[in-house]
């Protein structure tokens, strides 16, 4: 199997300061990386890992672009988690291409670019520019954009993205702190991000089956279209789309399409499916919840924790900015709580409060400040013996996991669709649940712990 022995992880625009690795994918042999995924945030990566692991693939999550000389783990699927969703497009392109280079050098047969099931992005990117650069890198003339995750209520119909019964543009995502989604027409959204011609494949074509869909792809390619939004209403649609994409060097989408792609490798016999764990042994130590997501789901989970009597501490962004509330104070508060109740530390705020804070501190400045405070608090808590972390929000998780020096995650049991428990592969061992902002039911902060077993059982 080809192995990564040298990787330059340039951060600039495609081609600038980067050296391409030309290692050809090592197709067809036993073992080796089958699916190599580049995820634009850390909870999205974990979501995808769970999907691939549920389908039976031995899956590992790697944090950030591997250092030169790093050997990627031996697994059926390796998902590299970046924090590239809300950074300048040129930087996201450079990072994503470096990650894809590392995966291809490790033999990955197919590259999957994973972004949010709610297509989180702005007119500047980063989905369009990254997809275009990865198409170039993999020599892929036509790819799909399939954000749908029906199990979590994200579906696409006539090119419009729905969150449950609501159009994306009417959903709480319209008030997202970093990338408010105010247009549900994905053809329009993606076309604003790239010069590549965007097309739409409607549900009727998907339902005609794999062979018909492949013919449609060929016809669209001949007509000059380069990225196709694919309607998706169910897991069966994901399986049809996945099968039709079997030979695509690059696929883009949410975790849902991982289901269809994983099935290809099992059907071909290249992967022998493994069952996913139902429970996970967790290192001894105290639990804590750190929430930086302002999603409706997270706000509901905080209220459920309040009603259940968990100790709660709200962060005050202005006090943080002025140094009146510090990570040392916050960690001291958590340490002083009863050891058998997970304290909940949150910055999460409703849209009106959020807007007031952003007007005063700036949208990205406020976000970065809160992420930094939660990250430093987490580091202090780990040093004080906390070992079970439940973190809400993708950007937040990225900042916290970096501060905890976690570089690789093994995937454990599913807590809710899109959210597994994970265990760090580095010491000290930590149990981490990285929750996408919008995922999980109201009792998530209360029940997630039930899947953990003490180390010495
Ligand atoms: N009270 C607040 N005021 C301003 N910004 C905030 C506040 N609370 C959180 N934020 C910022 O909002 C952003 C939330 O993004 P994050 O990715 O963590 O959550 P999310 O978008 O809901 O989750 P996901 O990306 O998994 O869907 C972070 O940058 C966070 O620091
Ligand atoms: O696809 C999703 O909704 C999540 O995996 C995610 O990316 C949240 O940040």
CSV table of C-alpha atoms and ligand atoms in Angstrom, one decimal:
chain,number,residue,atom,x,y,z
A,1,UNK,CA,0.0,0.0,0.0
A,2,UNK,CA,1.3,3.5,-0.8
A,3,UNK,CA,2.2,5.4,2.4
A,4,UNK,CA,2.5,9.1,3.1
A,5,UNK,CA,6.2,9.6,3.7
A,6,UNK,CA,6.4,13.3,2.8
A,7,UNK,CA,3.6,15.8,2.8
A,8,UNK,CA,3.9,19.6,2.5
A,9,UNK,CA,1.0,21.2,4.3
A,10,UNK,CA,1.1,24.6,2.7
A,11,UNK,CA,-1.8,26.8,3.8
A,12,UNK,CA,-1.9,29.1,0.7
A,13,UNK,CA,-4.0,29.1,-2.4
A,14,UNK,CA,-4.0,26.0,-4.6
A,15,UNK,CA,-0.5,25.6,-6.0
A,16,UNK,CA,1.1,28.4,-4.0
A,17,UNK,CA,3.8,27.1,-1.7
A,18,UNK,CA,2.5,23.5,-2.1
A,19,UNK,CA,4.2,20.5,-3.5
A,20,UNK,CA,1.8,18.0,-5.1
A,21,UNK,CA,2.2,14.4,-4.1
A,22,UNK,CA,1.8,12.4,-7.2
A,23,UNK,CA,1.3,9.0,-5.5
A,24,UNK,CA,-1.3,7.1,-7.5
A,25,UNK,CA,-4.1,5.5,-5.6
A,26,UNK,CA,-3.3,1.9,-4.8
A,27,UNK,CA,-6.5,0.4,-6.2
A,28,UNK,CA,-7.7,-3.1,-5.7
A,29,UNK,CA,-5.3,-4.5,-3.2
A,30,UNK,CA,-6.4,-6.0,0.1
A,31,UNK,CA,-6.4,-3.5,3.0
A,32,UNK,CA,-5.6,0.2,2.8
A,33,UNK,CA,-7.6,3.4,2.9
A,34,UNK,CA,-10.6,3.2,0.7
A,35,UNK,CA,-12.4,6.4,1.4
A,36,UNK,CA,-10.3,9.5,2.3
A,37,UNK,CA,-12.4,12.3,3.5
A,38,UNK,CA,-11.6,16.0,4.0
A,39,UNK,CA,-14.1,17.6,6.4
A,40,UNK,CA,-14.5,21.3,6.8
A,41,UNK,CA,-15.2,21.2,10.5
A,42,UNK,CA,-14.5,18.8,13.4
A,43,UNK,CA,-18.1,17.9,14.3
A,44,UNK,CA,-18.8,17.3,10.7
A,45,UNK,CA,-15.9,15.0,10.5
A,46,UNK,CA,-17.1,13.0,13.5
A,47,UNK,CA,-20.6,12.9,12.0
A,48,UNK,CA,-19.1,11.4,8.8
A,49,UNK,CA,-17.0,8.9,10.8
A,50,UNK,CA,-20.1,7.7,12.6
A,51,UNK,CA,-21.9,7.2,9.3
A,52,UNK,CA,-19.0,5.2,7.8
A,53,UNK,CA,-18.5,3.2,11.0
A,54,UNK,CA,-22.2,2.3,11.1
A,55,UNK,CA,-21.9,1.0,7.6
A,56,UNK,CA,-19.1,-1.3,8.8
A,57,UNK,CA,-15.9,0.6,7.8
A,58,UNK,CA,-13.0,0.8,10.2
A,59,UNK,CA,-12.8,4.5,10.5
A,60,UNK,CA,-10.4,6.9,12.1
A,61,UNK,CA,-10.6,10.7,12.5
A,62,UNK,CA,-7.4,12.7,12.2
A,63,UNK,CA,-7.2,16.3,13.4
A,64,UNK,CA,-5.7,18.7,10.9
A,65,UNK,CA,-3.2,18.1,8.0
A,66,UNK,CA,-0.8,15.4,8.9
A,67,UNK,CA,2.8,16.5,9.5
A,68,UNK,CA,5.4,15.6,6.9
A,69,UNK,CA,6.4,12.0,7.4
A,70,UNK,CA,3.3,11.0,9.3
A,71,UNK,CA,2.0,7.6,8.6
A,72,UNK,CA,-1.8,7.7,8.4
A,73,UNK,CA,-3.7,5.1,10.4
A,74,UNK,CA,-4.4,1.8,8.8
A,75,UNK,CA,-8.2,1.9,8.3
A,76,UNK,CA,-10.9,1.5,5.6
A,77,UNK,CA,-11.7,5.2,6.0
A,78,UNK,CA,-9.7,8.1,7.2
A,79,UNK,CA,-11.4,11.4,7.8
A,80,UNK,CA,-9.2,14.5,8.2
A,81,UNK,CA,-10.9,17.2,10.2
A,82,UNK,CA,-10.1,20.8,9.3
A,83,UNK,CA,-11.4,24.0,10.6
A,84,UNK,CA,-11.8,25.5,7.2
A,85,UNK,CA,-15.5,26.3,7.0
A,86,UNK,CA,-15.3,30.0,8.0
A,87,UNK,CA,-11.9,31.1,7.0
A,88,UNK,CA,-10.8,32.9,3.7
A,89,UNK,CA,-11.5,30.7,0.7
A,90,UNK,CA,-7.9,30.7,-0.5
A,91,UNK,CA,-6.8,29.3,2.9
A,92,UNK,CA,-9.5,26.6,2.9
A,93,UNK,CA,-8.5,25.6,-0.6
A,94,UNK,CA,-4.8,25.2,0.4
A,95,UNK,CA,-5.6,23.2,3.5
A,96,UNK,CA,-8.1,21.0,1.8
A,97,UNK,CA,-5.8,20.2,-1.1
A,98,UNK,CA,-2.9,19.3,1.3
A,99,UNK,CA,-5.3,17.0,3.3
A,100,UNK,CA,-6.4,15.3,0.0
A,101,UNK,CA,-2.8,14.9,-1.1
A,102,UNK,CA,-2.0,13.1,2.2
A,103,UNK,CA,-5.0,10.8,1.8
A,104,UNK,CA,-4.2,10.0,-1.8
A,105,UNK,CA,-0.6,9.3,-0.9
A,106,UNK,CA,-1.9,6.9,1.7
A,107,UNK,CA,-3.8,5.1,-1.1
A,108,UNK,CA,-7.3,6.5,-0.7
A,109,UNK,CA,-9.3,5.4,-3.7
A,110,UNK,CA,-12.0,8.0,-3.5
A,111,UNK,CA,-11.9,11.5,-1.9
A,112,UNK,CA,-15.0,12.8,-0.2
A,113,UNK,CA,-15.2,16.5,0.6
A,114,UNK,CA,-17.6,16.7,3.7
A,115,UNK,CA,-19.4,19.9,4.5
A,116,UNK,CA,-22.5,20.7,6.5
A,117,UNK,CA,-25.9,19.2,5.8
A,118,UNK,CA,-27.2,22.7,5.9
A,119,UNK,CA,-24.6,23.8,3.3
A,120,UNK,CA,-23.1,26.4,5.7
A,121,UNK,CA,-21.1,28.8,3.5
A,122,UNK,CA,-21.2,32.4,2.2
A,123,UNK,CA,-21.1,33.9,-1.3
A,124,UNK,CA,-17.3,33.9,-1.0
A,125,UNK,CA,-17.2,30.1,-0.4
A,126,UNK,CA,-15.9,27.8,0.9
A,127,UNK,CA,-17.8,24.9,-0.7
A,128,UNK,CA,-17.5,26.0,-4.3
A,129,UNK,CA,-13.8,27.0,-4.3
A,130,UNK,CA,-12.7,23.9,-2.4
A,131,UNK,CA,-14.8,21.5,-4.6
A,132,UNK,CA,-13.3,23.1,-7.7
A,133,UNK,CA,-9.8,22.8,-6.4
A,134,UNK,CA,-10.3,19.2,-5.4
A,135,UNK,CA,-11.8,18.3,-8.8
A,136,UNK,CA,-8.6,19.7,-10.3
A,137,UNK,CA,-6.4,17.8,-7.9
A,138,UNK,CA,-8.2,14.5,-8.4
A,139,UNK,CA,-8.7,15.0,-12.2
A,140,UNK,CA,-12.4,14.6,-11.7
A,141,UNK,CA,-14.4,16.2,-14.5
A,142,UNK,CA,-17.8,16.0,-12.9
A,143,UNK,CA,-18.9,15.6,-9.3
A,144,UNK,CA,-22.0,15.9,-7.2
A,145,UNK,CA,-23.0,18.1,-4.3
A,146,UNK,CA,-25.2,16.0,-1.9
A,147,UNK,CA,-25.6,17.7,1.5
A,148,UNK,CA,-28.7,15.7,2.5
A,149,UNK,CA,-28.9,13.7,5.7
A,150,UNK,CA,-32.4,12.4,5.9
A,151,UNK,CA,-32.0,10.8,9.3
A,152,UNK,CA,-31.3,14.2,10.7
A,153,UNK,CA,-34.2,15.8,8.7
A,154,UNK,CA,-32.0,17.4,6.0
A,155,UNK,CA,-33.4,16.7,2.5
A,156,UNK,CA,-33.1,18.3,-0.9
A,157,UNK,CA,-36.1,18.6,-3.3
A,158,UNK,CA,-35.9,20.4,-6.6
A,159,UNK,CA,-32.6,21.8,-5.5
A,160,UNK,CA,-34.0,23.4,-2.3
A,161,UNK,CA,-32.6,22.3,1.0
A,162,UNK,CA,-35.1,21.6,3.8
A,163,UNK,CA,-34.4,21.3,7.6
A,164,UNK,CA,-37.3,19.1,8.8
A,165,UNK,CA,-40.4,20.6,7.2
A,166,UNK,CA,-38.9,24.0,6.8
A,167,UNK,CA,-36.9,25.6,3.9
A,168,UNK,CA,-33.3,26.2,5.0
A,169,UNK,CA,-33.9,30.0,4.5
A,170,UNK,CA,-36.8,29.9,7.0
A,171,UNK,CA,-35.0,27.6,9.5
A,172,UNK,CA,-32.9,28.8,12.5
A,173,UNK,CA,-29.9,28.6,10.2
A,174,UNK,CA,-31.0,32.0,8.8
A,175,UNK,CA,-29.6,33.3,12.1
A,176,UNK,CA,-26.3,31.3,12.2
A,177,UNK,CA,-23.6,33.4,14.0
A,178,UNK,CA,-21.0,33.0,11.3
A,179,UNK,CA,-22.8,32.0,8.0
A,180,UNK,CA,-26.5,32.9,8.0
A,181,UNK,CA,-28.2,30.7,5.4
A,182,UNK,CA,-30.9,32.9,3.7
A,183,UNK,CA,-31.3,31.2,0.3
A,184,UNK,CA,-32.5,27.6,0.2
A,185,UNK,CA,-31.9,27.2,-3.6
A,186,UNK,CA,-28.6,25.3,-3.6
A,187,UNK,CA,-28.0,25.7,-7.4
A,188,UNK,CA,-28.1,29.5,-6.8
A,189,UNK,CA,-26.0,29.3,-3.6
A,190,UNK,CA,-23.3,27.2,-5.1
A,191,UNK,CA,-23.2,29.1,-8.4
A,192,UNK,CA,-22.4,32.3,-6.5
A,193,UNK,CA,-19.3,30.6,-5.1
A,194,UNK,CA,-17.7,29.2,-8.3
A,195,UNK,CA,-17.4,29.8,-12.0
A,196,UNK,CA,-17.9,26.1,-12.7
A,197,UNK,CA,-21.4,25.4,-14.2
A,198,UNK,CA,-23.7,24.0,-11.6
A,199,UNK,CA,-26.6,21.7,-12.5
A,200,UNK,CA,-29.5,20.0,-10.8
A,201,UNK,CA,-30.6,16.3,-10.9
A,202,UNK,CA,-34.1,16.0,-9.7
A,203,UNK,CA,-35.6,13.2,-7.6
A,204,UNK,CA,-37.5,11.6,-10.5
A,205,UNK,CA,-34.1,10.9,-12.2
A,206,UNK,CA,-32.6,9.5,-8.9
A,207,UNK,CA,-35.6,7.2,-8.5
A,208,UNK,CA,-35.1,5.7,-12.0
A,209,UNK,CA,-32.1,3.9,-10.5
A,210,UNK,CA,-28.3,3.6,-10.7
A,211,UNK,CA,-27.9,2.9,-14.4
A,212,UNK,CA,-30.3,5.8,-15.4
A,213,UNK,CA,-28.5,8.1,-13.0
A,214,UNK,CA,-25.1,7.2,-14.5
A,215,UNK,CA,-26.4,8.0,-17.9
A,216,UNK,CA,-27.7,11.3,-16.7
A,217,UNK,CA,-24.3,12.2,-15.2
A,218,UNK,CA,-22.6,11.4,-18.6
A,219,UNK,CA,-25.2,13.6,-20.4
A,220,UNK,CA,-24.7,16.5,-18.0
A,221,UNK,CA,-20.9,16.2,-18.3
A,222,UNK,CA,-21.2,16.3,-22.1
A,223,UNK,CA,-23.4,19.4,-21.8
A,224,UNK,CA,-20.6,21.1,-19.8
A,225,UNK,CA,-22.1,20.9,-16.3
A,226,UNK,CA,-19.4,20.3,-13.6
A,227,UNK,CA,-21.1,20.0,-10.2
A,228,UNK,CA,-24.6,18.6,-9.9
A,229,UNK,CA,-26.8,19.2,-6.9
A,230,UNK,CA,-28.7,16.0,-6.4
A,231,UNK,CA,-32.2,15.8,-4.9
A,232,UNK,CA,-32.3,13.4,-1.9
A,233,UNK,CA,-35.3,12.5,0.3
A,234,UNK,CA,-34.3,9.1,1.8
A,235,UNK,CA,-31.5,6.8,2.7
A,236,UNK,CA,-32.5,4.7,-0.4
A,237,UNK,CA,-31.8,7.7,-2.5
A,238,UNK,CA,-28.4,8.0,-0.9
A,239,UNK,CA,-27.7,4.4,-1.8
A,240,UNK,CA,-28.7,5.0,-5.4
A,241,UNK,CA,-26.6,8.1,-5.6
A,242,UNK,CA,-23.6,6.5,-3.9
A,243,UNK,CA,-23.7,3.5,-6.3
A,244,UNK,CA,-23.9,5.8,-9.3
A,245,UNK,CA,-20.8,7.7,-7.9
A,246,UNK,CA,-18.7,4.5,-7.5
A,247,UNK,CA,-16.1,5.6,-10.0
A,248,UNK,CA,-16.0,9.3,-9.2
A,249,UNK,CA,-12.6,10.3,-7.9
A,250,UNK,CA,-14.2,13.1,-5.9
A,251,UNK,CA,-17.6,13.2,-4.2
A,252,UNK,CA,-18.8,16.2,-2.2
A,253,UNK,CA,-21.6,16.3,0.4
A,254,UNK,CA,-22.8,15.8,3.9
A,255,UNK,CA,-22.3,12.7,6.0
A,256,UNK,CA,-25.3,11.1,4.4
A,257,UNK,CA,-23.6,10.3,1.1
A,258,UNK,CA,-21.0,8.4,3.2
A,259,UNK,CA,-23.7,5.7,3.6
A,260,UNK,CA,-23.9,5.2,-0.2
A,261,UNK,CA,-20.1,5.3,-0.8
A,262,UNK,CA,-19.3,2.9,2.0
A,263,UNK,CA,-21.8,0.4,0.5
A,264,UNK,CA,-19.8,0.3,-2.7
A,265,UNK,CA,-16.7,-1.0,-1.0
A,266,UNK,CA,-18.6,-3.6,0.9
A,267,UNK,CA,-20.5,-4.7,-2.2
A,268,UNK,CA,-17.2,-5.1,-4.1
A,269,UNK,CA,-15.7,-7.1,-1.2
A,270,UNK,CA,-12.9,-4.7,-0.6
A,271,UNK,CA,-14.1,-4.1,2.9
A,272,UNK,CA,-15.3,-6.7,5.3
A,273,UNK,CA,-17.9,-4.9,7.5
A,274,UNK,CA,-17.2,-4.6,11.2
A,275,UNK,CA,-20.0,-4.0,13.8
A,276,UNK,CA,-20.0,-0.7,15.6
A,277,UNK,CA,-19.7,-0.6,19.4
A,278,UNK,CA,-22.9,0.0,21.5
A,279,UNK,CA,-21.0,1.3,24.6
A,280,UNK,CA,-17.6,2.7,25.2
A,281,UNK,CA,-15.1,2.3,28.1
A,282,UNK,CA,-14.2,5.8,29.2
A,283,UNK,CA,-11.2,7.0,31.1
A,284,UNK,CA,-11.9,7.6,34.8
A,285,UNK,CA,-12.5,11.3,35.5
A,286,UNK,CA,-15.1,14.0,35.7
A,287,UNK,CA,-17.6,15.0,33.0
A,288,UNK,CA,-18.3,18.5,31.6
A,289,UNK,CA,-20.4,20.1,28.9
A,290,UNK,CA,-18.9,23.1,26.9
A,291,UNK,CA,-21.4,24.7,24.6
A,292,UNK,CA,-20.5,27.4,22.1
A,293,UNK,CA,-23.3,26.6,19.6
A,294,UNK,CA,-26.2,29.0,19.4
A,295,UNK,CA,-28.4,26.6,17.4
A,296,UNK,CA,-32.0,26.0,18.4
A,297,UNK,CA,-31.2,22.4,19.3
A,298,UNK,CA,-28.3,23.4,21.7
A,299,UNK,CA,-30.4,26.1,23.3
A,300,UNK,CA,-33.1,23.5,23.9
A,301,UNK,CA,-30.5,21.1,25.4
A,302,UNK,CA,-29.3,23.8,27.8
A,303,UNK,CA,-32.9,24.4,29.0
A,304,UNK,CA,-33.4,20.7,29.5
A,305,UNK,CA,-30.2,20.6,31.6
A,306,UNK,CA,-31.5,23.5,33.6
A,307,UNK,CA,-34.8,21.8,34.2
A,308,UNK,CA,-33.0,18.6,35.3
A,309,UNK,CA,-31.0,20.6,37.9
A,310,UNK,CA,-27.5,20.4,36.3
A,311,UNK,CA,-25.2,23.2,37.4
A,312,UNK,CA,-25.1,25.9,34.6
A,313,UNK,CA,-22.7,28.8,34.0
A,314,UNK,CA,-23.4,31.3,31.3
A,315,UNK,CA,-20.5,33.1,29.7
A,316,UNK,CA,-20.8,36.8,29.3
A,317,UNK,CA,-18.9,37.9,26.1
A,318,UNK,CA,-18.5,41.5,27.2
A,319,UNK,CA,-17.1,40.4,30.6
A,320,UNK,CA,-14.8,38.0,28.7
A,321,UNK,CA,-13.6,40.8,26.4
A,322,UNK,CA,-12.9,43.1,29.4
A,323,UNK,CA,-11.2,40.3,31.5
A,324,UNK,CA,-14.0,40.4,34.2
A,325,UNK,CA,-14.7,36.7,33.5
A,326,UNK,CA,-11.7,34.5,32.8
A,327,UNK,CA,-11.0,30.8,32.0
A,328,UNK,CA,-9.4,30.5,35.5
A,329,UNK,CA,-12.7,31.7,37.1
A,330,UNK,CA,-14.8,29.5,34.8
A,331,UNK,CA,-12.7,26.4,35.5
A,332,UNK,CA,-12.7,27.1,39.3
A,333,UNK,CA,-16.5,27.2,39.2
A,334,UNK,CA,-16.7,23.9,37.4
A,335,UNK,CA,-14.3,22.2,39.8
A,336,UNK,CA,-16.4,23.4,42.7
A,337,UNK,CA,-19.6,21.7,41.5
A,338,UNK,CA,-20.7,18.2,42.8
A,339,UNK,CA,-18.5,15.6,41.1
A,340,UNK,CA,-21.4,13.4,40.0
A,341,UNK,CA,-23.2,16.2,38.0
A,342,UNK,CA,-21.7,17.4,34.7
A,343,UNK,CA,-21.5,21.2,34.9
A,344,UNK,CA,-22.7,22.9,31.8
A,345,UNK,CA,-20.7,26.0,30.6
A,346,UNK,CA,-22.3,27.8,27.7
A,347,UNK,CA,-22.0,31.0,25.7
A,348,UNK,CA,-25.0,30.0,23.6
A,349,UNK,CA,-27.5,32.8,23.1
A,350,UNK,CA,-30.7,33.5,21.3
A,351,UNK,CA,-30.6,35.4,18.0
A,352,UNK,CA,-31.4,38.9,19.5
A,353,UNK,CA,-28.7,38.7,22.2
A,354,UNK,CA,-26.3,37.3,19.7
A,355,UNK,CA,-26.8,40.2,17.4
A,356,UNK,CA,-26.2,42.7,20.2
A,357,UNK,CA,-22.9,41.0,21.2
A,358,UNK,CA,-21.8,40.9,17.5
A,359,UNK,CA,-22.6,44.6,17.0
A,360,UNK,CA,-20.5,45.5,20.0
A,361,UNK,CA,-17.6,43.1,19.5
A,362,UNK,CA,-17.7,42.1,15.8
A,363,UNK,CA,-19.0,38.8,14.5
A,364,UNK,CA,-15.7,36.9,14.0
A,365,UNK,CA,-14.0,38.6,16.9
A,366,UNK,CA,-16.8,37.6,19.3
A,367,UNK,CA,-16.7,34.0,17.9
A,368,UNK,CA,-12.9,33.7,18.3
A,369,UNK,CA,-12.9,35.2,21.8
A,370,UNK,CA,-15.5,32.7,23.0
A,371,UNK,CA,-13.8,29.8,21.3
A,372,UNK,CA,-10.5,30.7,22.9
A,373,UNK,CA,-12.0,31.0,26.4
A,374,UNK,CA,-13.8,27.7,26.1
A,375,UNK,CA,-10.6,26.1,24.8
A,376,UNK,CA,-8.5,27.4,27.6
A,377,UNK,CA,-11.2,26.4,30.2
A,378,UNK,CA,-11.1,22.9,28.7
A,379,UNK,CA,-7.4,22.7,29.0
A,380,UNK,CA,-7.6,23.7,32.7
A,381,UNK,CA,-10.3,21.2,33.4
A,382,UNK,CA,-8.3,18.4,31.8
A,383,UNK,CA,-5.4,19.3,34.0
A,384,UNK,CA,-7.7,19.2,37.0
A,385,UNK,CA,-8.9,15.6,36.2
A,386,UNK,CA,-11.9,16.1,33.9
A,387,UNK,CA,-11.7,13.4,31.2
A,388,UNK,CA,-15.3,13.2,29.7
A,389,UNK,CA,-16.0,16.2,27.5
A,390,UNK,CA,-19.3,16.9,25.7
A,391,UNK,CA,-18.7,19.9,23.3
A,392,UNK,CA,-21.5,21.5,21.3
A,393,UNK,CA,-20.7,23.3,18.1
A,394,UNK,CA,-18.2,22.6,15.3
A,395,UNK,CA,-16.1,25.7,15.5
A,396,UNK,CA,-16.1,25.4,19.3
A,397,UNK,CA,-15.1,21.7,19.1
A,398,UNK,CA,-12.3,22.6,16.8
A,399,UNK,CA,-10.9,25.1,19.2
A,400,UNK,CA,-11.3,22.9,22.3
A,401,UNK,CA,-9.9,19.7,20.8
A,402,UNK,CA,-6.8,21.7,19.6
A,403,UNK,CA,-6.3,23.0,23.1
A,404,UNK,CA,-6.6,19.5,24.5
A,405,UNK,CA,-3.8,18.3,22.1
A,406,UNK,CA,-6.0,15.6,20.6
A,407,UNK,CA,-4.7,14.5,17.2
A,408,UNK,CA,-6.7,11.4,16.5
A,409,UNK,CA,-10.0,9.9,17.5
A,410,UNK,CA,-11.4,6.3,17.6
A,411,UNK,CA,-15.1,6.2,16.9
A,412,UNK,CA,-17.4,4.8,19.6
A,413,UNK,CA,-21.2,4.3,19.9
A,414,UNK,CA,-23.8,6.5,18.5
A,415,UNK,CA,-25.4,8.9,21.0
A,416,UNK,CA,-27.8,10.4,18.4
A,417,UNK,CA,-27.8,10.6,14.6
A,418,UNK,CA,-24.6,12.3,13.6
A,419,UNK,CA,-23.0,12.2,17.1
A,420,UNK,CA,-20.8,9.3,18.4
A,421,UNK,CA,-18.7,9.1,21.5
A,422,UNK,CA,-15.1,9.1,20.6
A,423,UNK,CA,-11.9,8.3,22.4
A,424,UNK,CA,-8.7,10.2,21.9
A,425,UNK,CA,-5.8,8.1,20.6
A,426,UNK,CA,-3.4,10.4,22.5
A,427,UNK,CA,-2.6,10.6,26.2
A,428,UNK,CA,-4.1,11.5,28.6
A,429,UNK,CA,-7.0,9.5,27.1
A,430,UNK,CA,-10.2,11.4,26.9
A,431,UNK,CA,-13.8,10.6,26.0
A,432,UNK,CA,-15.2,13.2,23.7
A,433,UNK,CA,-18.6,13.8,22.2
A,434,UNK,CA,-18.4,16.5,19.6
A,435,UNK,CA,-21.9,17.5,18.9
A,436,UNK,CA,-22.9,19.4,15.7
A,437,UNK,CA,-24.8,22.4,16.9
A,438,UNK,CA,-28.1,21.3,15.5
A,439,UNK,CA,-27.9,17.6,16.4
A,440,UNK,CA,-29.3,15.6,19.3
A,441,UNK,CA,-32.6,15.6,21.2
A,442,UNK,CA,-33.5,17.8,24.2
A,443,UNK,CA,-32.1,15.3,26.7
A,444,UNK,CA,-28.7,15.0,24.9
A,445,UNK,CA,-26.7,16.6,27.8
A,446,UNK,CA,-28.4,14.3,30.3
A,447,UNK,CA,-28.4,10.9,28.5
A,448,UNK,CA,-25.2,10.9,26.5
A,449,UNK,CA,-23.2,9.7,29.6
A,450,UNK,CA,-25.3,6.5,29.8
A,451,UNK,CA,-23.3,4.9,27.0
A,452,UNK,CA,-20.0,5.2,28.9
A,453,UNK,CA,-18.7,2.4,31.0
A,454,UNK,CA,-16.1,2.8,33.7
A,455,UNK,CA,-12.6,1.8,32.7
A,456,UNK,CA,-12.3,-1.1,35.2
A,457,UNK,CA,-15.5,-3.0,34.4
B,1,LIG,N1,-23.0,34.6,22.8
B,1,LIG,C1,-22.3,34.6,21.7
B,1,LIG,N2,-22.0,35.8,21.0
B,1,LIG,C2,-21.3,35.8,19.9
B,1,LIG,N3,-20.8,34.7,19.3
B,1,LIG,C3,-21.0,33.5,19.9
B,1,LIG,C4,-21.8,33.4,21.1
B,1,LIG,N4,-21.8,32.1,21.5
B,1,LIG,C5,-21.1,31.4,20.6
B,1,LIG,N5,-20.7,32.2,19.6
B,1,LIG,C6,-19.8,31.8,18.5
B,1,LIG,O1,-20.7,31.3,17.5
B,1,LIG,C7,-20.0,30.3,16.8
B,1,LIG,C8,-20.8,29.0,16.8
B,1,LIG,O2,-20.3,28.1,15.9
B,1,LIG,P1,-20.2,26.6,16.2
B,1,LIG,O3,-19.6,26.0,15.0
B,1,LIG,O4,-19.4,26.3,17.4
B,1,LIG,O5,-21.7,26.1,16.5
B,1,LIG,P2,-22.7,25.7,15.4
B,1,LIG,O6,-22.5,26.4,14.1
B,1,LIG,O7,-24.1,25.7,16.0
B,1,LIG,O8,-22.3,24.2,15.2
B,1,LIG,P3,-22.1,23.3,13.9
B,1,LIG,O9,-21.0,24.0,13.1
B,1,LIG,O10,-21.6,22.0,14.4
B,1,LIG,O11,-23.4,23.2,13.2
B,1,LIG,C9,-18.7,30.1,17.5
B,1,LIG,O12,-17.7,30.8,16.8
B,1,LIG,C10,-18.9,30.7,18.9
B,1,LIG,O13,-17.8,31.1,19.5
B,2,LIG,O1,-23.6,17.9,8.4
B,2,LIG,C1,-23.9,18.4,9.5
B,2,LIG,O2,-24.9,18.9,9.7
B,2,LIG,C2,-22.8,18.3,10.5
B,2,LIG,O3,-22.0,17.2,10.4
B,2,LIG,C3,-21.9,19.5,10.5
B,2,LIG,O4,-21.1,19.6,9.6
B,2,LIG,C4,-22.1,20.4,11.6
B,2,LIG,O5,-21.0,21.4,11.7
